Amino acid sequence: MKPFIRHLLVICLGGLLFASCKKEAPINPAAPNPVARPQTELTTLLSENFESGTKAAYAAGTVTLSSGSWTLDEALIGTLAADLKNGAKSVRIRNTGSITTNFSLNATGTITVTVQHGTYGSDSNSSWQLWTSADNGATWQQQGNTITTSGSLQSAVFTFPASATLRISIRKTSGGSSRINIDDVSITADGGTTNPGNPGDNDNMLLGNPSNAAANVSAENNYLMVKTYFTLSYSRSRGTPNWVSWHIQSSDLGSISRTNDFRADNTLPSGWYQVQNSSYSGSGFDRGHNCPSADRTSTTEANSATFLMTNMIPQAPNNNQRTWANLENYTRSLVNSGNEVYVIAGSYGQGGSGSQGGVTNTINNGNVTVPSNVWKVIVVIPAGSNDLSRISGNTRVIAVNTPNTNDIDSDWTQYRTTVRSIESATGYNLLSALRPSLQDSLETRIDNQ
């Protein structure tokens, strides 16, 4: 993470530390015509609104819909006033029912599945999961977290990589008599940014969506924001990201100077409070980058992108300028040594100790929460192609969790931990794009290199 001290210019000792330091400086306007990171092409694989189907009974059976044949088990096509729906129809599921595609899609790249869901009538909350199959239904794998359905229709968004065929199954897991409505299921794919034939490589969220963040205003404390140079989950009530995910390769590291153009993110939904450039002033905390400025030095545009306030947390100066800067510099040294890395960073809790001492819970008149902890997970692989398939039980994974205090040790290795420990503290499912057995292998050990 990283960031800044009010009205202070610090000359960072040595080129290494300078690359990570986050001190305030005059704004350097972006140079014209910057070269952007490659964009991806979005393809719609499936769009199902259930308007063309008819099934009046809960008993298991197949129904032909506009997208193809589906099996509905303990599920029917609902048309009643109590069925939540966009249009005239939606699916209604009871007990531990499910709806499953009987056809396979050709799916490669980063897949996004969006599902509208809500509670039927006055029924109580229910939970459900998304499962996928890459072998025509022979085996299945859960994607993302278990979803709790409560109230009116809202969106659940799942993002994961795929490199073969794809079937989906929406499975109600809570059982009981409470029912849920499912409507407007869509599946999109992007083809990756590089390496034709190896879609998904270098995607900023290749390793999964840790909190199942959704690009929907109803997910105001887990709001997915997909940027060109990083992806994040934003919390409206905290005024900070929950986590930020990005990829670093050698071409991301150039010679562009820091732009220092801290600014509000005007892409937040209308009506949401926008944390400002000056919101941390006088607080005793730096404007701490999640995705570092020095990880994006290939172009002025890339560097400037990291100075959005949606990429910042209130970070204790010594945590940011010493401990975290040392970890960031070490990470870039791995890239410069012939590797590429996938990074997920975030914060949690409330109450940090900045340069003014004591414990501070919020700043900016309560609009920004000061986290108690700052964490990061770094997956290191040799530079190459087919990234996801090259992650194995021998892959180096560095997990670090630091207290957000000013009396912190500058040696980041003192705060190494397991990915599983960070998951326990945050409730996130990190590295969810990997198969469960591989996750278990990588997430339960502490890096010692």
Tab-separated table of N, CA, C and O in Angstrom, residues 186-301:
chain	number	residue	atom	x	y	z
A	186	SER	N	-26.827	-13.674	-17.259
A	186	SER	CA	-25.979	-13.352	-18.415
A	186	SER	C	-24.571	-13.845	-18.166
A	186	SER	O	-24.098	-13.898	-17.030
A	187	ILE	N	-23.899	-14.229	-19.253
A	187	ILE	CA	-22.508	-14.665	-19.188
A	187	ILE	C	-21.735	-13.926	-20.266
A	187	ILE	O	-22.109	-13.956	-21.440
A	188	THR	N	-20.665	-13.251	-19.873
A	188	THR	CA	-19.798	-12.567	-20.824
A	188	THR	C	-18.372	-13.050	-20.638
A	188	THR	O	-18.012	-13.594	-19.585
A	189	ALA	N	-17.567	-12.841	-21.667
A	189	ALA	CA	-16.158	-13.229	-21.606
A	189	ALA	C	-15.322	-12.166	-22.274
A	189	ALA	O	-15.740	-11.547	-23.256
A	190	ASP	N	-14.154	-11.903	-21.697
A	190	ASP	CA	-13.183	-11.110	-22.445
A	190	ASP	C	-12.057	-12.033	-22.854
A	190	ASP	O	-11.815	-13.063	-22.221
A	191	GLY	N	-11.398	-11.672	-23.928
A	191	GLY	CA	-10.417	-12.580	-24.514
A	191	GLY	C	-9.025	-12.411	-23.993
A	191	GLY	O	-8.086	-12.907	-24.587
A	192	GLY	N	-8.846	-11.698	-22.873
A	192	GLY	CA	-7.497	-11.479	-22.363
A	192	GLY	C	-6.841	-10.309	-23.064
A	192	GLY	O	-7.374	-9.722	-23.994
A	193	THR	N	-5.647	-9.936	-22.618
A	193	THR	CA	-4.996	-8.751	-23.141
A	193	THR	C	-3.808	-9.064	-24.040
A	193	THR	O	-3.378	-8.224	-24.812
A	194	THR	N	-3.249	-10.243	-23.903
A	194	THR	CA	-2.073	-10.575	-24.708
A	194	THR	C	-2.108	-12.052	-25.040
A	194	THR	O	-2.997	-12.786	-24.635
A	195	ASN	N	-1.093	-12.492	-25.751
A	195	ASN	CA	-0.917	-13.911	-26.022
A	195	ASN	C	-2.131	-14.557	-26.673
A	195	ASN	O	-2.869	-15.307	-26.034
A	196	PRO	N	-2.425	-14.259	-27.928
A	196	PRO	CA	-3.561	-14.897	-28.574
A	196	PRO	C	-3.492	-16.404	-28.395
A	196	PRO	O	-2.451	-17.013	-28.528
A	197	GLY	N	-4.617	-17.008	-28.109
A	197	GLY	CA	-4.660	-18.431	-27.835
A	197	GLY	C	-4.509	-18.745	-26.355
A	197	GLY	O	-4.748	-19.853	-25.922
A	198	ASN	N	-4.104	-17.743	-25.564
A	198	ASN	CA	-3.985	-17.918	-24.123
A	198	ASN	C	-4.787	-16.832	-23.416
A	198	ASN	O	-4.244	-16.027	-22.661
A	199	PRO	N	-6.080	-16.727	-23.665
A	199	PRO	CA	-6.873	-15.638	-23.100
A	199	PRO	C	-6.862	-15.686	-21.578
A	199	PRO	O	-6.827	-16.756	-20.972
A	200	GLY	N	-6.912	-14.509	-20.991
A	200	GLY	CA	-6.914	-14.413	-19.540
A	200	GLY	C	-5.566	-14.025	-18.974
A	200	GLY	O	-5.503	-13.440	-17.893
A	201	ASP	N	-4.489	-14.327	-19.666
A	201	ASP	CA	-3.177	-13.965	-19.170
A	201	ASP	C	-3.107	-12.466	-18.890
A	201	ASP	O	-3.603	-11.647	-19.667
A	202	ASN	N	-2.479	-12.115	-17.770
A	202	ASN	CA	-2.197	-10.742	-17.387
A	202	ASN	C	-3.430	-9.959	-16.947
A	202	ASN	O	-3.340	-8.762	-16.682
A	203	ASP	N	-4.580	-10.622	-16.876
A	203	ASP	CA	-5.778	-9.941	-16.394
A	203	ASP	C	-5.575	-9.572	-14.929
A	203	ASP	O	-5.078	-10.376	-14.136
A	204	ASN	N	-5.986	-8.369	-14.559
A	204	ASN	CA	-5.759	-7.899	-13.192
A	204	ASN	C	-6.508	-8.715	-12.141
A	204	ASN	O	-6.169	-8.651	-10.955
A	205	MET	N	-7.522	-9.455	-12.560
A	205	MET	CA	-8.282	-10.265	-11.610
A	205	MET	C	-8.289	-11.733	-12.033
A	205	MET	O	-9.268	-12.451	-11.825
A	206	LEU	N	-7.185	-12.187	-12.596
A	206	LEU	CA	-7.098	-13.560	-13.078
A	206	LEU	C	-7.300	-14.580	-11.957
A	206	LEU	O	-7.846	-15.654	-12.183
A	207	LEU	N	-6.885	-14.233	-10.748
A	207	LEU	CA	-6.936	-15.193	-9.654
A	207	LEU	C	-8.274	-15.208	-8.935
A	207	LEU	O	-8.448	-15.957	-7.969
A	208	GLY	N	-9.239	-14.411	-9.406
A	208	GLY	CA	-10.579	-14.487	-8.836
A	208	GLY	C	-11.064	-13.175	-8.257
A	208	GLY	O	-10.336	-12.184	-8.168
A	209	ASN	N	-12.331	-13.170	-7.860
A	209	ASN	CA	-13.004	-12.031	-7.244
A	209	ASN	C	-13.158	-12.366	-5.761
A	209	ASN	O	-14.088	-13.064	-5.372
A	210	PRO	N	-12.266	-11.894	-4.895
A	210	PRO	CA	-12.194	-12.385	-3.512
A	210	PRO	C	-13.480	-12.249	-2.701
A	210	PRO	O	-13.775	-13.096	-1.856
A	211	SER	N	-14.234	-11.184	-2.938
A	211	SER	CA	-15.438	-10.935	-2.142
A	211	SER	C	-16.706	-11.049	-2.962
A	211	SER	O	-17.778	-10.671	-2.502
A	212	ASN	N	-16.578	-11.569	-4.187
A	212	ASN	CA	-17.702	-11.627	-5.104
A	212	ASN	C	-18.310	-10.238	-5.285
A	212	ASN	O	-19.531	-10.049	-5.256
A	213	ALA	N	-17.449	-9.236	-5.462
A	213	ALA	CA	-17.888	-7.858	-5.651
A	213	ALA	C	-18.752	-7.747	-6.898
A	213	ALA	O	-18.539	-8.454	-7.886
A	214	ALA	N	-19.736	-6.842	-6.851
A	214	ALA	CA	-20.683	-6.688	-7.945
A	214	ALA	C	-20.713	-5.241	-8.414
A	214	ALA	O	-20.708	-4.310	-7.604
A	215	ALA	N	-20.764	-5.055	-9.726
A	215	ALA	CA	-20.854	-3.716	-10.303
A	215	ALA	C	-22.311	-3.261	-10.306
A	215	ALA	O	-22.923	-3.015	-11.342
A	216	ASN	N	-22.863	-3.165	-9.118
A	216	ASN	CA	-24.264	-2.812	-8.939
A	216	ASN	C	-24.361	-1.900	-7.727
A	216	ASN	O	-23.771	-2.183	-6.682
A	217	VAL	N	-25.127	-0.824	-7.830
A	217	VAL	CA	-25.187	0.158	-6.754
A	217	VAL	C	-25.758	-0.437	-5.470
A	217	VAL	O	-25.542	0.100	-4.377
A	218	SER	N	-26.489	-1.543	-5.577
A	218	SER	CA	-27.010	-2.180	-4.370
A	218	SER	C	-25.888	-2.817	-3.551
A	218	SER	O	-26.042	-3.040	-2.356
A	219	ALA	N	-24.760	-3.092	-4.188
A	219	ALA	CA	-23.596	-3.649	-3.486
A	219	ALA	C	-22.693	-2.501	-3.045
A	219	ALA	O	-21.509	-2.451	-3.384
A	220	GLU	N	-23.244	-1.596	-2.249
A	220	GLU	CA	-22.542	-0.348	-1.978
A	220	GLU	C	-21.287	-0.522	-1.130
A	220	GLU	O	-20.413	0.342	-1.136
A	221	ASN	N	-21.175	-1.601	-0.404
A	221	ASN	CA	-19.960	-1.835	0.378
A	221	ASN	C	-19.115	-2.967	-0.183
A	221	ASN	O	-18.183	-3.443	0.479
A	222	ASN	N	-19.454	-3.387	-1.397
A	222	ASN	CA	-18.676	-4.412	-2.106
A	222	ASN	C	-18.849	-4.158	-3.602
A	222	ASN	O	-19.225	-5.041	-4.356
A	223	TYR	N	-18.546	-2.914	-4.000
A	223	TYR	CA	-18.850	-2.422	-5.340
A	223	TYR	C	-17.648	-2.665	-6.266
A	223	TYR	O	-16.556	-2.163	-6.029
A	224	LEU	N	-17.869	-3.447	-7.313
A	224	LEU	CA	-16.788	-3.806	-8.233
A	224	LEU	C	-16.494	-2.655	-9.188
A	224	LEU	O	-17.390	-2.144	-9.857
A	225	MET	N	-15.218	-2.260	-9.262
A	225	MET	CA	-14.767	-1.226	-10.178
A	225	MET	C	-13.610	-1.797	-10.995
A	225	MET	O	-12.530	-2.061	-10.464
A	226	VAL	N	-13.861	-2.011	-12.275
A	226	VAL	CA	-12.849	-2.578	-13.166
A	226	VAL	C	-12.155	-1.433	-13.883
A	226	VAL	O	-12.744	-0.753	-14.727
A	227	LYS	N	-10.900	-1.205	-13.556
A	227	LYS	CA	-10.090	-0.162	-14.179
A	227	LYS	C	-9.128	-0.813	-15.177
A	227	LYS	O	-8.959	-2.027	-15.201
A	228	THR	N	-8.506	0.008	-15.979
A	228	THR	CA	-7.534	-0.511	-16.932
A	228	THR	C	-6.297	-1.069	-16.230
A	228	THR	O	-5.771	-2.112	-16.619
A	229	TYR	N	-5.875	-0.409	-15.164
A	229	TYR	CA	-4.596	-0.760	-14.551
A	229	TYR	C	-4.731	-1.516	-13.236
A	229	TYR	O	-3.731	-1.950	-12.664
A	230	PHE	N	-5.933	-1.691	-12.739
A	230	PHE	CA	-6.205	-2.496	-11.555
A	230	PHE	C	-7.711	-2.666	-11.436
A	230	PHE	O	-8.492	-1.968	-12.093
A	231	THR	N	-8.131	-3.610	-10.591
A	231	THR	CA	-9.546	-3.843	-10.310
A	231	THR	C	-9.729	-3.801	-8.805
A	231	THR	O	-8.835	-4.209	-8.053
A	232	LEU	N	-10.876	-3.301	-8.342
A	232	LEU	CA	-11.058	-3.160	-6.908
A	232	LEU	C	-12.492	-3.393	-6.470
A	232	LEU	O	-13.434	-3.317	-7.266
A	233	SER	N	-12.627	-3.689	-5.199
A	233	SER	CA	-13.920	-3.700	-4.519
A	233	SER	C	-13.946	-2.488	-3.606
A	233	SER	O	-13.066	-2.320	-2.753
A	234	TYR	N	-14.968	-1.625	-3.763
A	234	TYR	CA	-15.027	-0.366	-3.014
A	234	TYR	C	-16.118	-0.419	-1.954
A	234	TYR	O	-17.197	-0.988	-2.182
A	235	SER	N	-15.841	0.159	-0.802
A	235	SER	CA	-16.824	0.261	0.269
A	235	SER	C	-17.278	1.712	0.408
A	235	SER	O	-16.479	2.592	0.765
A	236	ARG	N	-18.549	1.960	0.138
A	236	ARG	CA	-19.090	3.310	0.253
A	236	ARG	C	-19.043	3.801	1.696
A	236	ARG	O	-18.695	4.967	1.951
A	237	SER	N	-19.371	2.953	2.656
A	237	SER	CA	-19.420	3.402	4.046
A	237	SER	C	-18.028	3.657	4.615
A	237	SER	O	-17.863	4.535	5.463
A	238	ARG	N	-17.018	2.916	4.137
A	238	ARG	CA	-15.656	3.111	4.624
A	238	ARG	C	-14.917	4.201	3.858
A	238	ARG	O	-13.955	4.778	4.360
A	239	GLY	N	-15.322	4.467	2.606
A	239	GLY	CA	-14.633	5.461	1.798
A	239	GLY	C	-13.278	4.984	1.311
A	239	GLY	O	-12.412	5.800	0.955
A	240	THR	N	-13.096	3.669	1.269
A	240	THR	CA	-11.826	3.075	0.847
A	240	THR	C	-12.111	1.790	0.083
A	240	THR	O	-13.207	1.231	0.180
A	241	PRO	N	-11.118	1.282	-0.643
A	241	PRO	CA	-11.296	-0.048	-1.247
A	241	PRO	C	-11.209	-1.130	-0.189
A	241	PRO	O	-10.485	-0.989	0.813
A	242	ASN	N	-11.965	-2.208	-0.388
A	242	ASN	CA	-11.801	-3.397	0.442
A	242	ASN	C	-10.539	-4.138	0.031
A	242	ASN	O	-9.766	-4.598	0.872
A	243	TRP	N	-10.373	-4.263	-1.282
A	243	TRP	CA	-9.194	-4.897	-1.851
A	243	TRP	C	-8.972	-4.347	-3.255
A	243	TRP	O	-9.895	-3.825	-3.884
A	244	VAL	N	-7.729	-4.458	-3.714
A	244	VAL	CA	-7.344	-4.075	-5.070
A	244	VAL	C	-6.510	-5.202	-5.644
A	244	VAL	O	-5.674	-5.783	-4.947
A	245	SER	N	-6.744	-5.543	-6.914
A	245	SER	CA	-6.057	-6.661	-7.548
A	245	SER	C	-5.392	-6.176	-8.829
A	245	SER	O	-6.003	-5.443	-9.610
A	246	TRP	N	-4.142	-6.589	-9.054
A	246	TRP	CA	-3.435	-6.167	-10.261
A	246	TRP	C	-2.318	-7.141	-10.618
A	246	TRP	O	-1.937	-7.994	-9.824
A	247	HIS	N	-1.816	-6.980	-11.830
A	247	HIS	CA	-0.751	-7.824	-12.372
A	247	HIS	C	0.425	-6.924	-12.726
A	247	HIS	O	0.246	-5.793	-13.181
A	248	ILE	N	1.642	-7.421	-12.491
A	248	ILE	CA	2.845	-6.665	-12.862
A	248	ILE	C	3.733	-7.533	-13.728
A	248	ILE	O	4.056	-8.671	-13.374
A	249	GLN	N	4.111	-6.980	-14.886
A	249	GLN	CA	5.099	-7.611	-15.753
A	249	GLN	C	6.148	-6.560	-16.097
A	249	GLN	O	6.001	-5.379	-15.773
A	250	SER	N	7.214	-6.982	-16.728
A	250	SER	CA	8.330	-6.072	-16.948
A	250	SER	C	7.939	-4.832	-17.745
A	250	SER	O	8.460	-3.739	-17.508
A	251	SER	N	6.990	-4.985	-18.679
A	251	SER	CA	6.584	-3.840	-19.496
A	251	SER	C	5.817	-2.784	-18.707
A	251	SER	O	5.623	-1.662	-19.184
A	252	ASP	N	5.374	-3.107	-17.490
A	252	ASP	CA	4.692	-2.123	-16.644
A	252	ASP	C	5.672	-1.198	-15.941
A	252	ASP	O	5.273	-0.145	-15.426
A	253	LEU	N	6.935	-1.593	-15.898
A	253	LEU	CA	7.944	-0.851	-15.145
A	253	LEU	C	8.822	-0.066	-16.112
A	253	LEU	O	9.633	-0.635	-16.836
A	254	GLY	N	8.625	1.248	-16.133
A	254	GLY	CA	9.379	2.107	-17.046
A	254	GLY	C	10.091	3.215	-16.305
A	254	GLY	O	10.560	3.037	-15.175
A	255	SER	N	10.130	4.389	-16.918
A	255	SER	CA	10.888	5.508	-16.349
A	255	SER	C	10.032	6.746	-16.113
A	255	SER	O	10.565	7.830	-15.853
A	256	ILE	N	8.718	6.606	-16.197
A	256	ILE	CA	7.827	7.744	-15.995
A	256	ILE	C	7.878	8.208	-14.542
A	256	ILE	O	7.871	7.396	-13.610
A	257	SER	N	7.925	9.513	-14.331
A	257	SER	CA	7.935	10.071	-12.981
A	257	SER	C	6.539	10.044	-12.371
A	257	SER	O	5.529	9.986	-13.080
A	258	ARG	N	6.496	10.117	-11.046
A	258	ARG	CA	5.215	10.162	-10.348
A	258	ARG	C	4.422	11.396	-10.770
A	258	ARG	O	4.942	12.507	-10.786
A	259	THR	N	3.147	11.192	-11.059
A	259	THR	CA	2.302	12.328	-11.447
A	259	THR	C	1.775	13.085	-10.236
A	259	THR	O	1.499	14.282	-10.323
A	260	ASN	N	1.612	12.388	-9.114
A	260	ASN	CA	1.141	13.012	-7.870
A	260	ASN	C	-0.194	13.737	-8.011
A	260	ASN	O	-0.483	14.651	-7.248
A	261	ASP	N	-1.012	13.337	-8.956
A	261	ASP	CA	-2.294	14.009	-9.170
A	261	ASP	C	-3.422	13.296	-8.418
A	261	ASP	O	-4.351	12.772	-9.015
A	262	PHE	N	-3.298	13.280	-7.087
A	262	PHE	CA	-4.352	12.708	-6.252
A	262	PHE	C	-5.677	13.396	-6.574
A	262	PHE	O	-5.735	14.624	-6.665
A	263	ARG	N	-6.733	12.591	-6.723
A	263	ARG	CA	-8.012	13.194	-7.109
A	263	ARG	C	-9.157	12.252	-6.797
A	263	ARG	O	-8.977	11.037	-6.671
A	264	ALA	N	-10.340	12.852	-6.665
A	264	ALA	CA	-11.550	12.072	-6.446
A	264	ALA	C	-11.835	11.210	-7.669
A	264	ALA	O	-11.481	11.567	-8.799
A	265	ASP	N	-12.512	10.096	-7.439
A	265	ASP	CA	-12.894	9.199	-8.536
A	265	ASP	C	-14.330	9.519	-8.936
A	265	ASP	O	-15.283	9.145	-8.247
A	266	ASN	N	-14.470	10.207	-10.064
A	266	ASN	CA	-15.811	10.625	-10.488
A	266	ASN	C	-16.586	9.529	-11.207
A	266	ASN	O	-17.674	9.776	-11.720
A	267	THR	N	-16.035	8.315	-11.217
A	267	THR	CA	-16.791	7.193	-11.788
A	267	THR	C	-17.604	6.451	-10.736
A	267	THR	O	-18.289	5.483	-11.062
A	268	LEU	N	-17.537	6.900	-9.482
A	268	LEU	CA	-18.397	6.318	-8.458
A	268	LEU	C	-19.858	6.614	-8.794
A	268	LEU	O	-20.159	7.604	-9.466
A	269	PRO	N	-20.776	5.774	-8.343
A	269	PRO	CA	-22.195	6.001	-8.655
A	269	PRO	C	-22.681	7.378	-8.195
A	269	PRO	O	-22.188	7.923	-7.196
A	270	SER	N	-23.642	7.899	-8.908
A	270	SER	CA	-24.221	9.199	-8.583
A	270	SER	C	-24.766	9.206	-7.163
A	270	SER	O	-25.429	8.261	-6.731
A	271	GLY	N	-24.451	10.269	-6.430
A	271	GLY	CA	-24.936	10.405	-5.063
A	271	GLY	C	-23.996	9.869	-4.012
A	271	GLY	O	-24.208	10.118	-2.818
A	272	TRP	N	-22.966	9.120	-4.403
A	272	TRP	CA	-22.005	8.591	-3.438
A	272	TRP	C	-20.992	9.681	-3.087
A	272	TRP	O	-20.546	10.443	-3.960
A	273	TYR	N	-20.584	9.725	-1.827
A	273	TYR	CA	-19.555	10.665	-1.403
A	273	TYR	C	-18.239	10.322	-2.090
A	273	TYR	O	-17.839	9.165	-2.148
A	274	GLN	N	-17.569	11.342	-2.612
A	274	GLN	CA	-16.277	11.161	-3.259
A	274	GLN	C	-15.169	11.694	-2.357
A	274	GLN	O	-15.141	12.889	-2.034
A	275	VAL	N	-14.297	10.795	-1.916
A	275	VAL	CA	-13.146	11.208	-1.119
A	275	VAL	C	-12.264	12.108	-1.974
A	275	VAL	O	-11.993	11.806	-3.139
A	276	GLN	N	-11.817	13.216	-1.397
A	276	GLN	CA	-11.089	14.227	-2.148
A	276	GLN	C	-9.579	14.140	-1.935
A	276	GLN	O	-9.086	13.479	-1.012
A	277	ASN	N	-8.868	14.856	-2.787
A	277	ASN	CA	-7.420	14.983	-2.696
A	277	ASN	C	-6.993	15.424	-1.303
A	277	ASN	O	-5.997	14.937	-0.757
A	278	SER	N	-7.764	16.323	-0.676
A	278	SER	CA	-7.391	16.910	0.615
A	278	SER	C	-8.033	16.212	1.811
A	278	SER	O	-7.856	16.655	2.949
A	279	SER	N	-8.750	15.136	1.586
A	279	SER	CA	-9.528	14.523	2.663
A	279	SER	C	-8.671	13.961	3.799
A	279	SER	O	-9.157	13.795	4.917
A	280	TYR	N	-7.407	13.627	3.529
A	280	TYR	CA	-6.549	13.069	4.569
A	280	TYR	C	-5.715	14.151	5.267
A	280	TYR	O	-4.990	13.856	6.221
A	281	SER	N	-5.805	15.393	4.820
A	281	SER	CA	-4.958	16.473	5.339
A	281	SER	C	-5.147	16.649	6.845
A	281	SER	O	-6.272	16.700	7.346
A	282	GLY	N	-4.037	16.750	7.555
A	282	GLY	CA	-4.074	16.986	8.994
A	282	GLY	C	-4.444	15.779	9.817
A	282	GLY	O	-4.580	15.884	11.047
A	283	SER	N	-4.588	14.612	9.195
A	283	SER	CA	-5.058	13.431	9.916
A	283	SER	C	-3.945	12.641	10.582
A	283	SER	O	-4.203	11.822	11.468
A	284	GLY	N	-2.711	12.840	10.149
A	284	GLY	CA	-1.613	12.023	10.638
A	284	GLY	C	-1.432	10.734	9.863
A	284	GLY	O	-0.625	9.877	10.245
A	285	PHE	N	-2.190	10.596	8.751
A	285	PHE	CA	-2.096	9.393	7.928
A	285	PHE	C	-1.762	9.766	6.491
A	285	PHE	O	-2.217	10.794	5.969
A	286	ASP	N	-0.970	8.906	5.849
A	286	ASP	CA	-0.656	9.066	4.430
A	286	ASP	C	-1.838	8.634	3.581
A	286	ASP	O	-2.653	7.810	4.004
A	287	ARG	N	-1.879	9.155	2.385
A	287	ARG	CA	-2.778	8.620	1.370
A	287	ARG	C	-2.075	7.397	0.786
A	287	ARG	O	-1.252	7.499	-0.108
A	288	GLY	N	-2.404	6.245	1.303
A	288	GLY	CA	-1.663	5.025	0.997
A	288	GLY	C	-2.205	4.310	-0.213
A	288	GLY	O	-3.333	3.826	-0.202
A	289	HIS	N	-1.399	4.227	-1.254
A	289	HIS	CA	-1.788	3.469	-2.439
A	289	HIS	C	-2.002	1.989	-2.095
A	289	HIS	O	-1.276	1.420	-1.301
A	290	ASN	N	-2.985	1.386	-2.731
A	290	ASN	CA	-3.058	-0.076	-2.781
A	290	ASN	C	-2.210	-0.537	-3.962
A	290	ASN	O	-1.173	-1.148	-3.781
A	291	CYS	N	-2.643	-0.256	-5.192
A	291	CYS	CA	-1.779	-0.493	-6.349
A	291	CYS	C	-0.764	0.635	-6.399
A	291	CYS	O	-1.129	1.799	-6.574
A	292	PRO	N	0.526	0.342	-6.241
A	292	PRO	CA	1.534	1.392	-6.109
A	292	PRO	C	1.737	2.207	-7.380
A	292	PRO	O	1.626	1.686	-8.495
A	293	SER	N	2.082	3.455	-7.171
A	293	SER	CA	2.463	4.319	-8.285
A	293	SER	C	3.631	3.708	-9.057
A	293	SER	O	3.644	3.691	-10.290
A	294	ALA	N	4.607	3.181	-8.348
A	294	ALA	CA	5.819	2.678	-9.001
A	294	ALA	C	5.611	1.350	-9.712
A	294	ALA	O	6.496	0.887	-10.426
A	295	ASP	N	4.436	0.724	-9.538
A	295	ASP	CA	4.106	-0.478	-10.318
A	295	ASP	C	3.561	-0.128	-11.691
A	295	ASP	O	3.342	-1.012	-12.524
A	296	ARG	N	3.327	1.161	-11.926
A	296	ARG	CA	2.727	1.621	-13.182
A	296	ARG	C	3.518	2.835	-13.686
A	296	ARG	O	3.073	3.974	-13.597
A	297	THR	N	4.701	2.555	-14.218
A	297	THR	CA	5.572	3.639	-14.684
A	297	THR	C	5.875	3.538	-16.177
A	297	THR	O	6.826	4.129	-16.664
A	298	SER	N	5.071	2.783	-16.909
A	298	SER	CA	5.301	2.635	-18.349
A	298	SER	C	4.829	3.857	-19.119
A	298	SER	O	5.417	4.223	-20.143
A	299	THR	N	3.753	4.485	-18.662
A	299	THR	CA	3.207	5.679	-19.308
A	299	THR	C	2.690	6.632	-18.239
A	299	THR	O	2.422	6.231	-17.097
A	300	THR	N	2.530	7.889	-18.609
A	300	THR	CA	1.955	8.871	-17.692
A	300	THR	C	0.529	8.499	-17.334
A	300	THR	O	0.106	8.645	-16.184
A	301	GLU	N	-0.224	7.997	-18.294
A	301	GLU	CA	-1.607	7.593	-18.024
A	301	GLU	C	-1.660	6.482	-16.994
A	301	GLU	O	-2.495	6.499	-16.073
